[in-house]
């Protein structure tokens, strides 16, 4: 199958279940909201080594937020509900409550359950906290040195999907990178999906386990897809005309969001000069709950 | 004491010892280096609830880096050496190694000791890693899907200073905020110092412990400095003409860097219209190793 | 009339007719589109001294553009059709055609007439230009060193409205500035309206003519609204509790867009701490075709 | 000659004399200074069709500016002194004076002569303007609605050099673009030099005159260097393995600055994967005053 002259490999992305939260961070200005959203979603590329997977979903203009101020919706994810509860509490408490002029609202539709994050954070007010009703939501107002921080009492979580992905195989590294940038721009317009890696892009797709250091290493470089090892490793899977490979990893509130994001990303990537092939990463289909076939997206 | 008509209170910032690392993250472009540096220093405002305190120290143009590419120096800090070792490994491994076109070099002068972070990360190469000499540094080259990631074998750490701070008391919240922004801009030009909170600014200066919830709360809002509680709490410490208070928190490689940063921040803040007073946060002098008197900075 | 405790003065903005163009600039990535849009709309605050009034209207995600790439809609305005024709040609030819990976499409609905800007630019191709049909649009493809530049053959213009405005009167300069920032963020979400001044904000509201230098000066500072002249000039119009005044100027494709932008701007500004009053600028109603009463917006 | 495996062609950039101004724009914050500097240097790629060539030279931290606030140095250039005088007046008057919290200082060393730009702008104060001495400079303070605008009375200009340039020939468009980005980042660290095109990059290198439309066209596409015309035009000058060509154009305060910028740009570009050759643009040596040979830069 080809789109725009680029081969879409007959392959699938293998994805996993994950617990997802989705919150709206508003502030006095778009820039202030971005500052808080960025801090709260940092150090959040993969639960392999980070305490959460996190990213910015989309911007919401002031006309469409509960408090009439500009905001960003962010998603924070973890395999474990308990860890997600902890991450929500700390990432909001340390990175948004502490940021200038912010407020936090629940933005998860059809939540499976609610975490009492706002309820727990209110104690920081040391008895001076108040309860407000904004737009039918129960909001805690916590007095700070700089003014009041507002946070919704309960925040919804849901069983979502992690590890949706696509591989961009290109003539060289810069072409893969530009295509990955374009893919990330397109995915940003898909609600309910994030690309948690730095700038949305993964430079280092891995394999499970290790050949040489298997005693202590759970994951290692995917040597058969490493462009600088072409000709050096057996079973190299990189086509001859490819010298740059980037991966996009996607987490979503559900499989539909991940599929829509993968489709948007692929349609954007194939428009970039020098892109040769789109593929995806999987583990033979034995590990993950979801198998998203690339060719069935179209 | 007054500077530019603004009172500098006869007060001191109480600061603590902390273990500090300082590394240079380079990439193909300034923007790509910024993306990696931002991801690696996120979720890093305070060790009260974050796994590290982290921030961007400064930009380094390509003319001045070991690999001739643009880069950002970042600092990652923790009270415990063991935790800092872990944070360095994960923040570099998950947020920089995974980012497009990056490399990591040690940027700590006069290190107390070295962590073998690069040495440990090399195993990700699964036997395909190589050792290079760049500019007299021992560098591990790890093959990735997108190319090779370079990381210096050992990264220096040092006993530094955390919790340097200043309070900006202003006529209202926006004046405090603009002054805080100006202070952060000035501190960015001081090498060896970071402002780890979101955008460099703290909206929520706290007190140790809690009056009402002392059984389970270690820190709570500093109600005597909360602008919306003026007239509501006893012993309010906010001057009558002040309705906006922001704090800047500074971590540095040593006391001199923290002092230089505090001085630069104060000189910038007092230039902003509506700023009334500069103060600092302390705990009576009993908790922290360092007492940095504001008036002695000038 | 008060909104959120802020007085909306019983006053009106006096606005003028202007010729408006509205085009979509797409590129390989959102960032590349922004670079071109920014260059093309620079030096475009007011036709008093700039060759055009220009600004970015809004971002359009790749899913909604004719070529499936991300883009920004920009507006370029001039009182004279002839000058607007020239500005469109030069700003597109010098600032967008020259920018990396760009294309230009018409984005003006219900145009009064069409300029043959694309048709004229095609000659740059020196005979190697081609005609394409994209989404039913006639597009010229012009070969460049870096690839092909696409531009729609005809671009629509329309009689629009310039000089819609609002004054934000605040306790001090930072409060006025933060409120102006918030107003600009809100106006960005209103289609068909731009705020052409730097960052969308005017620091220097003027009066027609001059008292002291009337022989050679057509416009001069509005001394009765200058915060540093309070007490120094007769007839000062600044309330006693106001020490910071910023103006937002709005150009729109029609009066409805300007009104929607003014309304959105006011609703955002009054949410900011320290804002005391909203007013607007007029010249007694004798100069401009449009009188937009603030209180009738709500 | 090869650098990093990339051929540096035995060619030269042909450059021209131009009149250059260089001013420092400061503001309350780095961001506000950037907003003003960006607006004032927009619509300034080439005097072929823009009223000036303009760009940001470098950032100056608050510690190093006359008023202790952060700032950007910008350069504005024109072939004609008279036009430059006009451009300085309008770009400062319309794009910096109107911007929030700004001030303007001369930043041209060894000026040939001085323009009385500040002296002329002061009349906007309508008699309320004052003269200040800041750091030994004569400064006009002009009252605005938002506060006072400061501008140095006289601004230095100098005979500089325009049209320094380099061509980046790469395997494809994205590789050329990434290398051009890297080159621009490196040139930003060279004082006294700007890259006036959008994002510093030229997508559309041209030839003098036109073959087909010579009656009305002074410049047209350089068809022998157009990647999409390979095989279609006679005398194609693009190597077989090249499919992406970008140009960097540089203006400087003198030939040394332009040479340093070209050298820095080349050294950065050759580090990018997929770059095949560096060349430069000239007109046979008959038009421009300066011939800067690429190989002599090293």
XYZ file of C-alpha atoms in Angstrom, chain C residues 28 31-32 35-36 38-51 54 86-87 90-91 93-101 120 122-130 142-148 167 173 177 181 196-207 209-214 216-217 219-223 225-229 232-234 238 243-247, chain D residues 28 31-32 35-36 38-51 54 86-87 90-91 93-101 120 122-130 142-148 167 173 177 181 196-207 209-214 216-217 219-223 225-229 232-234 238 243-247:
186
model
C 5.999 21.547 6.214
C 6.987 26.306 13.140
C 8.023 26.923 9.529
C 8.327 31.908 10.647
C 6.953 32.957 7.267
C 5.713 36.466 11.211
C 8.133 37.884 8.641
C 5.292 38.766 6.250
C 3.289 40.628 8.893
C 6.172 42.514 10.492
C 6.615 46.273 10.201
C 2.831 46.418 9.997
C 1.387 48.152 13.061
C -0.333 51.187 11.565
C -0.543 52.781 8.150
C 0.373 56.082 9.816
C 3.990 55.051 9.347
C 4.083 51.432 8.174
C 3.429 50.302 4.600
C -0.798 43.228 9.245
C 1.616 46.218 -3.877
C 1.970 45.079 -0.271
C 5.904 42.193 -1.959
C 5.078 40.641 1.391
C 7.059 37.542 -2.819
C 9.777 38.656 -0.422
C 8.704 37.073 2.878
C 6.757 33.898 2.043
C 8.020 32.726 -1.355
C 11.527 33.108 0.092
C 10.691 31.128 3.236
C 11.291 27.392 3.532
C 8.603 24.938 2.285
C 1.990 38.069 -11.089
C 4.398 33.159 -11.291
C 6.669 35.070 -13.671
C 9.459 34.581 -11.142
C 9.468 31.002 -12.473
C 10.911 32.368 -15.741
C 8.858 30.032 -17.902
C 9.278 26.949 -15.725
C 6.146 27.710 -13.659
C 3.173 25.356 -13.927
C 7.018 28.117 -9.130
C 10.318 26.184 -9.059
C 12.824 27.443 -6.475
C 16.302 26.283 -5.482
C 14.783 24.407 -2.556
C 11.685 23.008 -4.280
C 8.398 24.385 -5.608
C -8.262 51.018 26.499
C 1.722 49.285 34.157
C 0.123 44.753 30.417
C -1.853 40.004 27.027
C -1.535 44.531 14.406
C 0.647 46.210 17.049
C 3.704 44.484 18.609
C 2.473 41.483 20.557
C -1.004 42.868 19.874
C -0.532 45.717 22.354
C -0.231 49.502 21.948
C 1.874 51.313 24.523
C 1.415 54.712 22.952
C -2.169 55.751 22.215
C -2.000 59.051 20.355
C -4.129 62.066 19.579
C -2.347 66.545 15.511
C -0.152 68.296 18.050
C -0.482 71.290 20.343
C 3.124 72.429 20.328
C 4.480 71.130 17.027
C 1.338 71.392 14.901
C 4.897 69.447 11.163
C 3.287 66.768 13.338
C -0.117 62.796 15.530
C 1.333 63.131 18.996
C 1.106 61.613 22.434
C -2.284 61.677 24.122
C -0.979 63.651 27.083
C -3.994 59.794 29.148
C -0.250 59.610 29.951
C 0.318 58.069 33.349
C 3.597 59.870 34.015
C 1.968 63.249 33.315
C 1.325 67.817 35.215
C -1.247 68.371 32.438
C -4.585 70.102 32.529
C -6.864 59.216 34.074
C -1.248 54.271 36.795
C -1.036 52.016 33.753
C -2.895 52.360 30.454
C -2.592 50.077 27.425
C -4.587 50.046 24.209
C 11.051 44.947 31.089
C 10.174 38.335 25.889
C 8.893 41.896 25.597
C 8.362 41.116 20.560
C 9.481 44.651 19.701
C 10.731 41.042 15.834
C 8.084 43.549 14.744
C 10.736 46.171 13.888
C 12.777 43.783 11.736
C 9.872 42.164 9.887
C 9.196 42.699 6.187
C 12.955 43.120 5.864
C 14.460 40.288 3.824
C 15.905 42.084 0.809
C 15.857 45.620 -0.522
C 14.832 44.143 -3.880
C 11.270 44.330 -2.634
C 11.318 45.223 1.068
C 11.832 48.751 2.413
C 16.716 43.858 8.890
C 13.428 56.999 7.025
C 13.338 53.310 7.901
C 9.487 54.549 11.117
C 10.583 51.149 12.378
C 8.555 55.005 15.879
C 5.899 52.535 14.732
C 7.246 49.196 16.021
C 9.339 49.917 19.131
C 7.958 53.140 20.618
C 4.515 51.535 20.320
C 5.653 48.305 22.016
C 5.278 47.722 25.742
C 8.038 48.946 28.128
C 13.119 63.559 15.703
C 10.992 63.270 20.728
C 8.481 65.645 19.118
C 5.876 62.929 19.571
C 5.994 64.006 23.236
C 4.291 67.274 22.184
C 6.336 69.372 24.582
C 6.255 66.963 27.504
C 9.430 65.160 26.421
C 12.512 65.426 28.627
C 8.791 60.620 25.728
C 5.623 60.219 27.835
C 3.184 57.584 26.512
C -0.161 56.305 27.794
C 1.643 53.351 29.365
C 4.712 55.140 30.709
C 7.840 56.774 29.268
C 24.638 27.676 -0.569
C 15.197 19.341 1.149
C 16.855 22.833 5.853
C 18.929 25.994 10.724
C 17.653 38.856 7.156
C 15.518 36.220 5.413
C 12.666 34.369 7.181
C 14.179 32.288 9.977
C 17.528 33.267 8.448
C 17.024 30.987 5.447
C 16.472 31.627 1.727
C 14.399 29.068 -0.149
C 14.574 30.902 -3.452
C 18.027 31.942 -4.606
C 17.586 33.999 -7.771
C 19.483 35.093 -10.849
C 17.202 39.358 -14.904
C 15.045 36.829 -16.724
C 15.318 34.777 -19.876
C 11.668 34.663 -20.811
C 10.222 37.796 -19.216
C 13.218 40.105 -19.504
C 9.571 43.489 -17.083
C 11.462 41.238 -14.661
C 15.211 38.956 -11.056
C 13.928 35.437 -11.551
C 14.427 31.930 -10.304
C 17.899 30.449 -10.689
C 16.645 27.569 -12.808
C 19.985 25.404 -9.293
C 16.315 24.387 -8.951
C 16.023 20.847 -7.633
C 12.692 20.125 -9.288
C 14.069 21.156 -12.691
C 14.546 19.620 -17.419
C 16.915 22.576 -17.903
C 20.145 22.804 -19.821
C 23.157 20.630 -9.222
C 18.000 17.244 -4.175
C 17.771 20.098 -1.691
C 19.424 23.517 -1.896
C 19.080 26.365 0.605
C 20.902 29.661 0.773
